[in-house]
Short mmCIF file of C-alpha atoms in Angstrom, two decimals:
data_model
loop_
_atom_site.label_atom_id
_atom_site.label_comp_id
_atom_site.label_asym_id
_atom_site.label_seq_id
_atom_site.Cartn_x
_atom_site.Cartn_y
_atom_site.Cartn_z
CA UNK A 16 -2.56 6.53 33.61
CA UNK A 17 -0.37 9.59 34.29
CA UNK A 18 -0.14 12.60 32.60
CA UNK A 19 0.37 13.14 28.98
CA UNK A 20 3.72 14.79 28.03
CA UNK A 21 4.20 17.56 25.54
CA UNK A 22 5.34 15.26 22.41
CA UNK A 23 6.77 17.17 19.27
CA UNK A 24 5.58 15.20 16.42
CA UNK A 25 8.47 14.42 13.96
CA UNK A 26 7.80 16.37 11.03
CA UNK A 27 8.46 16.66 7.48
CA UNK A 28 11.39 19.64 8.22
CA UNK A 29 13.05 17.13 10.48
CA UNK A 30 12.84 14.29 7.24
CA UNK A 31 13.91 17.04 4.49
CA UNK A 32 16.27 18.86 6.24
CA UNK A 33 18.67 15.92 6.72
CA UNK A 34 17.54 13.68 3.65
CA UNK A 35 17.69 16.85 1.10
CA UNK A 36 21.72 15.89 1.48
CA UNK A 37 21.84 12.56 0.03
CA UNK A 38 18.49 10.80 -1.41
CA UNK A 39 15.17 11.90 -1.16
CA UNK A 40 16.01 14.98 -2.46
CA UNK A 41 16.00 14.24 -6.12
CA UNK A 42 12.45 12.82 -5.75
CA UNK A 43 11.62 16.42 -6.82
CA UNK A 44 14.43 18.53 -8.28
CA UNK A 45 12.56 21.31 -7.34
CA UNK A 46 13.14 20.52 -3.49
CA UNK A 47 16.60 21.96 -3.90
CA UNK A 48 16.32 26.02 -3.47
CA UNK A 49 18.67 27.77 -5.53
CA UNK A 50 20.92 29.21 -3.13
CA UNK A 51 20.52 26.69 0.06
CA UNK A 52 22.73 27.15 3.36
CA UNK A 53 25.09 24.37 3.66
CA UNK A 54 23.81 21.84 5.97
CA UNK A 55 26.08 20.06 8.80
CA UNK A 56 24.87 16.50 8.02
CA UNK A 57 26.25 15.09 11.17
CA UNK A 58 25.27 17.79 13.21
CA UNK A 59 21.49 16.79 11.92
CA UNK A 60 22.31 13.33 11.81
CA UNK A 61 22.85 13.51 15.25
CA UNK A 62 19.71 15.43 16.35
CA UNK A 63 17.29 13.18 14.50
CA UNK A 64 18.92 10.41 16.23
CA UNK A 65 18.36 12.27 19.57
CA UNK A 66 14.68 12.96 18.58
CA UNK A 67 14.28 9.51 18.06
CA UNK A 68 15.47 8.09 20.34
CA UNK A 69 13.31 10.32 22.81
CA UNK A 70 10.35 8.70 20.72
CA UNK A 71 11.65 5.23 21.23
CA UNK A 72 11.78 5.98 25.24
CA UNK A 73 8.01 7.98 24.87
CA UNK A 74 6.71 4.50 24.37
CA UNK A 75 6.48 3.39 27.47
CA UNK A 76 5.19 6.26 28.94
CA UNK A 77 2.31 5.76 31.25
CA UNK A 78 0.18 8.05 29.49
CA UNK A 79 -2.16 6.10 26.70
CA UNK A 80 -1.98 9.52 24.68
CA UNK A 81 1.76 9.94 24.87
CA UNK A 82 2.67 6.69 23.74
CA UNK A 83 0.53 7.21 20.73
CA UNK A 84 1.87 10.42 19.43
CA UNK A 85 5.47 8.74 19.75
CA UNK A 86 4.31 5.71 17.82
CA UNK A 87 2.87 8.08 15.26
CA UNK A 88 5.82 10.68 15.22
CA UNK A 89 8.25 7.16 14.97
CA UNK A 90 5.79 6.00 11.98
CA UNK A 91 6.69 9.01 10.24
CA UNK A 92 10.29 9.13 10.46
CA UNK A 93 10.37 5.20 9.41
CA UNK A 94 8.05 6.44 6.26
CA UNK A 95 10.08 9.24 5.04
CA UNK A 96 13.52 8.16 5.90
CA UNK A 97 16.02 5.29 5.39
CA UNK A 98 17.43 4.67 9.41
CA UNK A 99 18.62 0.65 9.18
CA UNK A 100 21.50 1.18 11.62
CA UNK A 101 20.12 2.81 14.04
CA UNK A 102 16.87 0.47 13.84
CA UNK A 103 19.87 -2.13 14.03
CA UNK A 104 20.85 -1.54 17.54
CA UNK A 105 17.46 -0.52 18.90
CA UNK A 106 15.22 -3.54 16.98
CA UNK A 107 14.68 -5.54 20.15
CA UNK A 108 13.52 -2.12 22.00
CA UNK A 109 11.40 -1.52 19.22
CA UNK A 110 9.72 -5.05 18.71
CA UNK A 111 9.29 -5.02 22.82
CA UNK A 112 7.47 -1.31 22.66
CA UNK A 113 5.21 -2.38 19.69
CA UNK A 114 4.37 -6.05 20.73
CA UNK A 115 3.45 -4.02 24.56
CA UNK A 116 1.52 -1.34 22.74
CA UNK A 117 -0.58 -4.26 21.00
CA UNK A 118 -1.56 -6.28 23.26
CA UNK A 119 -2.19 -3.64 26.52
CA UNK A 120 -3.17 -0.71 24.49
CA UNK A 121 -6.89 0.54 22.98
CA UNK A 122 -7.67 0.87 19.20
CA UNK A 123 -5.88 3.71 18.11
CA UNK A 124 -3.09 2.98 19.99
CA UNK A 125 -3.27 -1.03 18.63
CA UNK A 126 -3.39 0.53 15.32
CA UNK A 127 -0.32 3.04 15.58
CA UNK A 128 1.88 -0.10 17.06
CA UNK A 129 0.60 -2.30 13.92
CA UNK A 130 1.62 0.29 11.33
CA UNK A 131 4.94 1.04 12.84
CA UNK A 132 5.21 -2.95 12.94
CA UNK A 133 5.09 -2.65 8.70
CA UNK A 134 7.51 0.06 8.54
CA UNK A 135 10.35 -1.66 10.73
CA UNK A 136 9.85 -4.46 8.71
CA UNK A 137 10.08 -2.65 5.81
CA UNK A 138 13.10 -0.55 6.89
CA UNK A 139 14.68 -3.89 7.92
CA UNK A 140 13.94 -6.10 4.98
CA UNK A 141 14.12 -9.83 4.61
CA UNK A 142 16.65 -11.40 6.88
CA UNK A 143 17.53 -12.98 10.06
CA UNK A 144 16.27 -9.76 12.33
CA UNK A 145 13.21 -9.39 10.52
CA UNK A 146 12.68 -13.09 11.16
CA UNK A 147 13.63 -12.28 15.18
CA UNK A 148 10.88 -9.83 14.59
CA UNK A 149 8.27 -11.57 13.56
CA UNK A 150 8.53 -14.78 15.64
CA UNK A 151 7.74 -12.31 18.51
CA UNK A 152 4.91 -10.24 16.84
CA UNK A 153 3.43 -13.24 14.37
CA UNK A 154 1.42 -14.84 17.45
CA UNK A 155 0.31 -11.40 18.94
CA UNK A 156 -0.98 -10.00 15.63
CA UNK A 157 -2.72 -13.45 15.24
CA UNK A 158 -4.09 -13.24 18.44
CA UNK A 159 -5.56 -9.93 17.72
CA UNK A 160 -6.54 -10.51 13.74
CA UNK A 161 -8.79 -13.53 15.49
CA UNK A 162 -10.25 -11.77 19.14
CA UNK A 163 -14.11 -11.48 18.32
CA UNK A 164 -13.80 -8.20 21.12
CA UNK A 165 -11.19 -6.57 20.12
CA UNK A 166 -12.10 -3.40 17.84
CA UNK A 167 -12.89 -3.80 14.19
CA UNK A 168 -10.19 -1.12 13.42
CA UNK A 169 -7.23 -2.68 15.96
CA UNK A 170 -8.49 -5.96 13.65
CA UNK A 171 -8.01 -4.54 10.73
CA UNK A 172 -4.46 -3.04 10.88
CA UNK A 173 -3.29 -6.04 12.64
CA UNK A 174 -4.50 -8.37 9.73
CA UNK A 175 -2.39 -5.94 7.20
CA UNK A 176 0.12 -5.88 9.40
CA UNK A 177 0.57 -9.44 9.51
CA UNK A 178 0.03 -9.97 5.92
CA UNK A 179 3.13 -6.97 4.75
CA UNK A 180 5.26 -8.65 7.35
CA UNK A 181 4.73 -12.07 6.56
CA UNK A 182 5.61 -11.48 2.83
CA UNK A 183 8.82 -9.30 3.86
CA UNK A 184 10.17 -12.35 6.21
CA UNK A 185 8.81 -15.34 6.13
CA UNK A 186 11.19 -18.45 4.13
CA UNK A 187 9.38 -20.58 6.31
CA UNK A 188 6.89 -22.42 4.26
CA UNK A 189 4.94 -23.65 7.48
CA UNK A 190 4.59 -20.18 8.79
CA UNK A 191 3.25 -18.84 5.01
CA UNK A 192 0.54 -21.47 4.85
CA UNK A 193 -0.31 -20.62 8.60
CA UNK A 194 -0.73 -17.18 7.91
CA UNK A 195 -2.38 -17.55 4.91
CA UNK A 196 -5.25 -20.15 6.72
CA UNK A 197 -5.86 -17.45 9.52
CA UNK A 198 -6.48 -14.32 6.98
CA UNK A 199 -8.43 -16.88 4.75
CA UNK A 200 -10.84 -17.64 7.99
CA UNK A 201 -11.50 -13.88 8.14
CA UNK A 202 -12.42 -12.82 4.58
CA UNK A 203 -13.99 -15.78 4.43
CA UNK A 204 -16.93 -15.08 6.93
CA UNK A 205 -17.91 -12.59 4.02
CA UNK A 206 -19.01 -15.43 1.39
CA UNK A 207 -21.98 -16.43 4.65
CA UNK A 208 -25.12 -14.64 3.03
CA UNK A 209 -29.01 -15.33 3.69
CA UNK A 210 -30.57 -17.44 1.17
CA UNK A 211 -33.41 -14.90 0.82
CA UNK A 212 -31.40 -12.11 -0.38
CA UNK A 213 -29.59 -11.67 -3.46
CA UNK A 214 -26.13 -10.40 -2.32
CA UNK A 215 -24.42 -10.06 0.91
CA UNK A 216 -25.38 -8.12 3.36
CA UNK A 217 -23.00 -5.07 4.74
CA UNK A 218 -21.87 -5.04 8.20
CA UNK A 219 -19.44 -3.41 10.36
CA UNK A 220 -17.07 -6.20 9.83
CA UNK A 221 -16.52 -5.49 6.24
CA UNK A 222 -13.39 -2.83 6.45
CA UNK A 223 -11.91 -6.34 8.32
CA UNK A 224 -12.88 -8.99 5.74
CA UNK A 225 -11.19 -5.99 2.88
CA UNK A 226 -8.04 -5.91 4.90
CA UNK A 227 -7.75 -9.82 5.13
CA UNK A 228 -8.35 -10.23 1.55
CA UNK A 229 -6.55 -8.09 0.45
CA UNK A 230 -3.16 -9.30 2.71
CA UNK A 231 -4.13 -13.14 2.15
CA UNK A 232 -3.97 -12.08 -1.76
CA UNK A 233 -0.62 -10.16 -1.02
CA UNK A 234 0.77 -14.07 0.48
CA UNK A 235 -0.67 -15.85 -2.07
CA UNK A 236 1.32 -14.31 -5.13
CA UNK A 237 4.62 -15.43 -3.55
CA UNK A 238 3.05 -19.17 -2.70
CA UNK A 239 4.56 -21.86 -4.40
CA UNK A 240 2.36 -23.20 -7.41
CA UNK A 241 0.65 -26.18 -6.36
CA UNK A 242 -0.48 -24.17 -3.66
CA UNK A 243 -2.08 -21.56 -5.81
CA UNK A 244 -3.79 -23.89 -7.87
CA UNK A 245 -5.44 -25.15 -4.56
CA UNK A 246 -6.31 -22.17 -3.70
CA UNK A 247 -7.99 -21.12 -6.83
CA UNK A 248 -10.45 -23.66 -7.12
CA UNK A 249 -10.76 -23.02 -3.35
CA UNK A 250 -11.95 -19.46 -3.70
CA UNK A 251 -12.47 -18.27 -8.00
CA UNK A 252 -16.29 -19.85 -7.72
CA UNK A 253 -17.12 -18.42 -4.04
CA UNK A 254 -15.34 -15.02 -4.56
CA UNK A 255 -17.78 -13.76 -7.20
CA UNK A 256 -20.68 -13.49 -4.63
CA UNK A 257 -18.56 -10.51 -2.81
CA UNK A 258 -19.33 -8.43 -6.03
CA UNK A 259 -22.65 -8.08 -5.03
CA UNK A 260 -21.67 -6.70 -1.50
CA UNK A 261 -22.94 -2.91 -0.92
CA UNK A 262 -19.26 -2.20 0.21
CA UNK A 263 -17.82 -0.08 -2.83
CA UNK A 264 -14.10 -1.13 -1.49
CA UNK A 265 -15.31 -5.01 -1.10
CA UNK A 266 -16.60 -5.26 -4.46
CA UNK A 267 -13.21 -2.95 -5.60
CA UNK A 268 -10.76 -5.95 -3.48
CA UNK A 269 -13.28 -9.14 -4.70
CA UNK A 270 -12.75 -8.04 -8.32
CA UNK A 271 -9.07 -6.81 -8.24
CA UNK A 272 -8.76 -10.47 -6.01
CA UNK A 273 -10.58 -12.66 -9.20
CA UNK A 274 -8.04 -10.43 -12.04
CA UNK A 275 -4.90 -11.78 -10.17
CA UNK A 276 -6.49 -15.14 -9.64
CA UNK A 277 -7.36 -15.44 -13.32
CA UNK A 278 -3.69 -14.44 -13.94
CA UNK A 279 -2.34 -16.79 -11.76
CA UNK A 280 -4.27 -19.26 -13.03
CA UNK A 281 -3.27 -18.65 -16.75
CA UNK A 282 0.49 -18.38 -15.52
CA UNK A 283 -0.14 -22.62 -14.62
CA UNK A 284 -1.68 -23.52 -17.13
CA UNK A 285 -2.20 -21.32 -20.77
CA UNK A 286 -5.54 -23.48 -21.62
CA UNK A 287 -7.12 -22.97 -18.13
CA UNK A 288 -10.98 -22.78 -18.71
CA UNK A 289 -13.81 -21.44 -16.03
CA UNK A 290 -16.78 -22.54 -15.96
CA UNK A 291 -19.13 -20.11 -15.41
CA UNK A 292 -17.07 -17.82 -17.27
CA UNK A 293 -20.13 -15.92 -19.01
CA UNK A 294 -22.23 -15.43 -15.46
CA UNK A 295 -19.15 -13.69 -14.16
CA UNK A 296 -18.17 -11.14 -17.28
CA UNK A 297 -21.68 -10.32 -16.96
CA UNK A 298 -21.57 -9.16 -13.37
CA UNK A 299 -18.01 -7.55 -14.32
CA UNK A 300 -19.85 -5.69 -17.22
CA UNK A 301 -22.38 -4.52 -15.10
CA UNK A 302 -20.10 -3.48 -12.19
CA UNK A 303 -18.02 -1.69 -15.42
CA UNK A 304 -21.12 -0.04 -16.55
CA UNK A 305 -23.12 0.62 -12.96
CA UNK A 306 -25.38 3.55 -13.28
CA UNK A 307 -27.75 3.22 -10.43
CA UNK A 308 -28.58 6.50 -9.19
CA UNK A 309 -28.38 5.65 -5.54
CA UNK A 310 -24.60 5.30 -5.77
CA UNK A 311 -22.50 8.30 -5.18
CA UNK A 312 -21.08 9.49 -8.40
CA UNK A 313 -17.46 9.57 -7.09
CA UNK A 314 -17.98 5.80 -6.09
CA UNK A 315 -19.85 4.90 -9.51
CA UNK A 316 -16.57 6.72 -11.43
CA UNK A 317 -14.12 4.67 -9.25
CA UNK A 318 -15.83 1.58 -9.46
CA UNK A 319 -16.15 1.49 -13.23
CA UNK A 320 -12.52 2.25 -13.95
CA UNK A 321 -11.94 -0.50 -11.78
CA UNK A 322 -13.96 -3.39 -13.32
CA UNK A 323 -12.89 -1.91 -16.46
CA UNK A 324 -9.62 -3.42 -16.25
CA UNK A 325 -10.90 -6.55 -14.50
CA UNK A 326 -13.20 -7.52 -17.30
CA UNK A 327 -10.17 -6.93 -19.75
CA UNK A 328 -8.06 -8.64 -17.69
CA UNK A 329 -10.67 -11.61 -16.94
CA UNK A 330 -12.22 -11.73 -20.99
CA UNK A 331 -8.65 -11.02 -22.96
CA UNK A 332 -6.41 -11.92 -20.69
CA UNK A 333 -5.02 -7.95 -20.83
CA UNK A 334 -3.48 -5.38 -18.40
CA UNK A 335 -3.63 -1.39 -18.89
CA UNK A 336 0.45 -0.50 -17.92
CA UNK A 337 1.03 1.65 -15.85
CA UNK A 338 4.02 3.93 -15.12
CA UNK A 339 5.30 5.46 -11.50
CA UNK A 340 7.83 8.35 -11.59
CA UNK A 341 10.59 8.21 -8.60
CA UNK A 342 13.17 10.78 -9.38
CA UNK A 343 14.80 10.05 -12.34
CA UNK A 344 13.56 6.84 -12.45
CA UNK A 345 10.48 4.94 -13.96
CA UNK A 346 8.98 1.80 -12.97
CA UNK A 347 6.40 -0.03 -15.22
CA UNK A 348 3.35 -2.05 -13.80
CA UNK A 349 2.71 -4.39 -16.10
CA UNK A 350 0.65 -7.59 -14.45
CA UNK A 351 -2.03 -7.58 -11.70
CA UNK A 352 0.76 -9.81 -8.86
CA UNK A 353 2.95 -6.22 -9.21
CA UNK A 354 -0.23 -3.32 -8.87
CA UNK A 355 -1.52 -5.32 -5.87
CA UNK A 356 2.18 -5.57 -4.78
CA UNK A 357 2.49 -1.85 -5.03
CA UNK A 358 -1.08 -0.94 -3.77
CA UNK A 359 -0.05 -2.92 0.04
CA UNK A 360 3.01 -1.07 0.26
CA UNK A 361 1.99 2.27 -0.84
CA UNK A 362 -1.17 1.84 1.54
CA UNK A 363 1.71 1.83 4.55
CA UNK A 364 4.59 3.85 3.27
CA UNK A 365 2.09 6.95 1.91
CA UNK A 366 4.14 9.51 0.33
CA UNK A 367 7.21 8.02 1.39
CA UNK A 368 6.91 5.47 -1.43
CA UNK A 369 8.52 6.93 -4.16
CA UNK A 370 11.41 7.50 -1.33
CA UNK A 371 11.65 3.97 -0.53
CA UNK A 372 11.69 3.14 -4.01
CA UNK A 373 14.49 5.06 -4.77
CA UNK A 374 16.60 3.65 -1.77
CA UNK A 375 15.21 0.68 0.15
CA UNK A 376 17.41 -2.60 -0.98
CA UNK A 377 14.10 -4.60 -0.07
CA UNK A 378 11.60 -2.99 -2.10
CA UNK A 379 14.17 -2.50 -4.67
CA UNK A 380 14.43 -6.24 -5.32
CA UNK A 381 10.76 -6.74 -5.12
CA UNK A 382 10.08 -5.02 -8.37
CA UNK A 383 13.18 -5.57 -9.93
CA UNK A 384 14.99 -2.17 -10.00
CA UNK A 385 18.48 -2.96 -9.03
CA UNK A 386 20.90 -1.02 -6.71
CA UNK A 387 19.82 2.20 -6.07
CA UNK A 388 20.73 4.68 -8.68
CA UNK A 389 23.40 7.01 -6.52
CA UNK A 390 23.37 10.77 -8.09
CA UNK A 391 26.09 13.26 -7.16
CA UNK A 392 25.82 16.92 -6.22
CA UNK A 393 26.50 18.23 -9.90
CA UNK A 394 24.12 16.20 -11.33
CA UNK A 395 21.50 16.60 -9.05
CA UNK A 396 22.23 20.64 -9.93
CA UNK A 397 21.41 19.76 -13.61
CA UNK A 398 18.30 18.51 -12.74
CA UNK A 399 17.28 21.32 -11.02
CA UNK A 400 14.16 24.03 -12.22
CA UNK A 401 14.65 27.37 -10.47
CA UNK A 402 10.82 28.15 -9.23
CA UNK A 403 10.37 31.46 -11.98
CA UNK A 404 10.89 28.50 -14.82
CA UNK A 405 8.59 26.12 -12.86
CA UNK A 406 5.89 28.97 -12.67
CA UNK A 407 6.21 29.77 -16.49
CA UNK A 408 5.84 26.07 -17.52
CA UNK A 409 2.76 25.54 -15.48
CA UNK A 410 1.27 29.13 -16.49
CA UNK A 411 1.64 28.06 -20.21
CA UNK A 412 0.10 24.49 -19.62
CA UNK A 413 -2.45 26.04 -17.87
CA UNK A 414 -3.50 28.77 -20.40
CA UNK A 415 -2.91 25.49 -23.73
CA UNK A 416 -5.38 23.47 -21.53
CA UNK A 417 -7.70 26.17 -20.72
CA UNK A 418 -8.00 27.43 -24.52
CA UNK A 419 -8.44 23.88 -25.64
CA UNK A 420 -11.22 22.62 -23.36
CA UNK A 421 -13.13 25.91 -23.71
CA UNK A 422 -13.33 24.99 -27.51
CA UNK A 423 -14.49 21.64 -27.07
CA UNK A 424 -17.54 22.39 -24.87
CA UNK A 425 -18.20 26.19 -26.80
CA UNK A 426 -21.19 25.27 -28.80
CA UNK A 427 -21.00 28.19 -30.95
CA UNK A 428 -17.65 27.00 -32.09
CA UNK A 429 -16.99 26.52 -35.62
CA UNK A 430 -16.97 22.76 -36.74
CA UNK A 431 -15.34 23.05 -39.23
CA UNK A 432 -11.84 24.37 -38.00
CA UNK A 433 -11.10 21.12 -36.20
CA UNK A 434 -10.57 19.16 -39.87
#
C-alpha cells in the first residue's frame, strides 16, 4: 500500500457550525450563544462540500489507513447532517467506494464501508436511488454476512447493514423474503446446542448471531401477515433456548425478539394461545429476578429491567411507554415493532438521532411524525436559556435532590416528619 495521508477527521465544529443556522440547532436551545457572530451559510456550505468531497476522493487512496479515516470522517458528516443533494449527484461514487472498500478491504475497514452503507441509505430514503443502491451492495453484503473466513466483526456490521437497508428500500417482496432467509440461517446456528448441557454454549460467533437477529426481527415487522404467522411458529418454540445463552446481549435480543413476536402474534389473532406458555414466564421471571453472584452487577441491573418488560409484555399483553425528546418535539413509544424500530436506527445514527428525527422525511414517516416542524429565528430566540439561568436551574435541582436523598438514607432521621 502507499503511504497514509494526513486526513482531518470531520468534526462536530464542521456539523454545528453550518447546521446551528437552520435545524439541528434547536435540538438544544442552549446551543445558540447569546451573542453569536453571524455566520455566511454559503460560505460554510461551500467548505463542507469541499471537505467532503476531499473525503469522497480519500477513498480510494492506496493507503488501507487513509481510506478508513475518510470512511469514518464521511460516517460522521452523514450522522450529524442532512446532505441529500449533494449525496444526489455523488451516489454512484459513493456506492462504487463502499461496495470496493467491502469486498478488498480488512475488518475495520469492511466495517467503516458497512456503516456508511446505513447512513446513505438513510440520508437517501426509500426510492428509486436507494433501490440503485442496494441492487449493487445487496449481493456483496450477502456475500460477506455468509463467508465462514471473513472476520466475525466485518460479519457482523454487514448483517446490520443489510438488514437497515433492506427495510429502508426494498418494495420487492422477493428480495424481503431473500434477505430475511439469509439472516435467519445465521441466528439460527445459535438454537445448535449439545444435548448434555443445559443451555447453549458461548462462542465467538455470538456478537454475529445478535446482529442477525436482531436485523431479521427489524424485516420481519414490515412482512406481510401470513408471512409472520409462518414465521412465528417457525421460531416462538426454538427461540426460548437462546435465554439460557451466557451472552448477556443474546439473552437481552432472544427476549426483546419473543415480546415483539408475542405482539405480532396477538395483532393476528386476539385469542392466540402458546403452549408452553408457563415454562417460558418462568424462565422470563427468573431472567427478571437473576441474582447469581457470578454475573456482573451492571449486567444483572440491565438484564432485569429488560425481562421486566418482556414478562409484562409476554403475561398481560402490556408495554411500559416511553417518551424521546427532539427539540420541541416528543415522540411516544408505545409497542415493541416501534422500540426495536428505534433501537436499529439509533444503534447507526448515535447522537445524530434526535437530528434525523427532527429533519429526515424517511424516518419521519416511519414513526409517524409528519413534515418536519420548520422554526424561525425569533422563535428559536424564545426558546433560548442564557447559560447563568441554565447554571441556576441545575444548582437548585441539584441542592432539592441532594437534601431529599440524604433524608431518605439518614437513619437518625425523624419518622415521623414524613406523615
Amino acid at each position: 500500500g502507499g503511504q497514509p495521508r494526513n486526513v482531518q477527521p470531520f468534526s462536530d465544529e464542521d456539523a454545528s457550525i453550518e447546521t446551528m443556522s437552520h435545524c439541528s440547532g434547536f435540538s438544544d436551545p442552549a446551543s445558540f450563544t447569546e451573542d453569536g457572530p453571524e455566520v455566511d451559510e454559503e460560505a460554510t456550505q461551500e467548505d463542507l462540500e469541499y471537505k467532503l468531497k476531499g473525503f469522497i476522493d480519500l477513498t480510494l487512496d492506496k493507503s488501507a489507513k487513509t481510506r478508513q479515516a475518510a470512511l469514518e470522517s464521511l460516517k460522521s458528516a452523514f450522522s450529524s447532517k442532512i446532505l441529500y443533494e449533494f449525496i444526489m449527484e455523488r451516489r454512484m461514487t459513493l456506492t462504487d467506494s463502499i461496495e470496493r472498500c467491502i469486498k478488498k478491504g480488512k475488518s475495520d475497514e469492511q466495517c467503516a464501508a458497512a456503516g456508511l452503507a446505513c447512513l446513505l441509505c438513510v440520508q437517501m430514503g426509500s426510492g428509486i436511488e436507494s433501490e440503485e443502491i442496494f441492487k449493487t451492495l445487496g449481493p456483496v453484503l450477502k456475500k460477506i454476512v455468509c463467508d465462514g473466513t471473513a472476520s466475525i466483526q466485518a460479519r457482523q456490521a454487514c448483517a446490520t447493514c443489510l438488514g437497515i437497508c433492506c427495510f429502508i428500500v426494498t418494495d420487492d417482496i422477493t428480495e424481503l423474503y431473500s434477505t430475511l432467509e439469509c439472516l435467519e440461517n445465521i441466528f439460527t446456528k445459535a438454537y445448535q446446542r449439545d444435548r448434555d448441557t443445559n443451555g447453549v454454549s458461548s462462542t465467538h460467533n455470538t456478537v454475529l448471531h445478535v446482529s442477525a437477529l436482531l436485523a431479521w426481527t427489524l424485516l420481519l415487522t414490515i412482512c406481510p401477515m401470513n408471512e409472520v404467522k409462518k414465521k412465528i411458529e417457525m421460531h416462538l418454540h426454538k427461540l426460548p433456548s437462546l435465554l439460557s445463552c451466557d451472552d448477556l446481549n443474546m439473552r437481552i435480543a432472544a427476549g426483546e425478539t419473543l415480546a415483539l413476536l408475542f405482539e405480532l402474534a396477538r395483532e393476528t389473532d386476539a385469542d392466540f394461545f402458546y403452549e408452553d406458555m408457563d415454562l417460558l414466564t418462568e424462565k422470563l421471571r427468573a431472567l427478571a429476578t437473576d441474582g447469581n453472584k457470578h454475573r456482573a452487577k451492571v449486567d444483572k441491573r440491565k438484564q432485569r429491567s429488560v425481562f421486566r418488560d418482556v414478562l409484562r409484555a409476554v403475561e398481560e399483553r402490556d408495554f411500559p411507554t416511553e417518551m424521546v425528546k427532539f427539540g420541541p418535539e416528543r415522540m411516544y413509544i408505545d409497542c415493541w415493532v416501534k422500540k426495536q424500530t428505534y433501537e436499529m436506527f439509533k444503534e447507526i445514527l448515535g447522537s445524530g438521532m434526535q437530528y434525523h428525527l427532527q429533519s429526515n422525511d424517511f424516518l419521519r414517516n416511519v414513526f409517524e411524525l409528519g413534515p418536519p416542524v420548520m422554526l424561525d429565528a425569533a422563535t428559536l430566540k424564545t426558546m433560548k436559556i442564557s447559560r447563568f439561568e441554565r447554571h441556576l436551574y441545575n444548582s437548585a435541582a441539584f441542592k432539592a435532590r441532594t437534601k431529599a436523598r440524604s433524608k431518605c438514607r439518614d437513619k437518625r432521621a425523624d419518622v415521623g416528619e414524613f406523615f
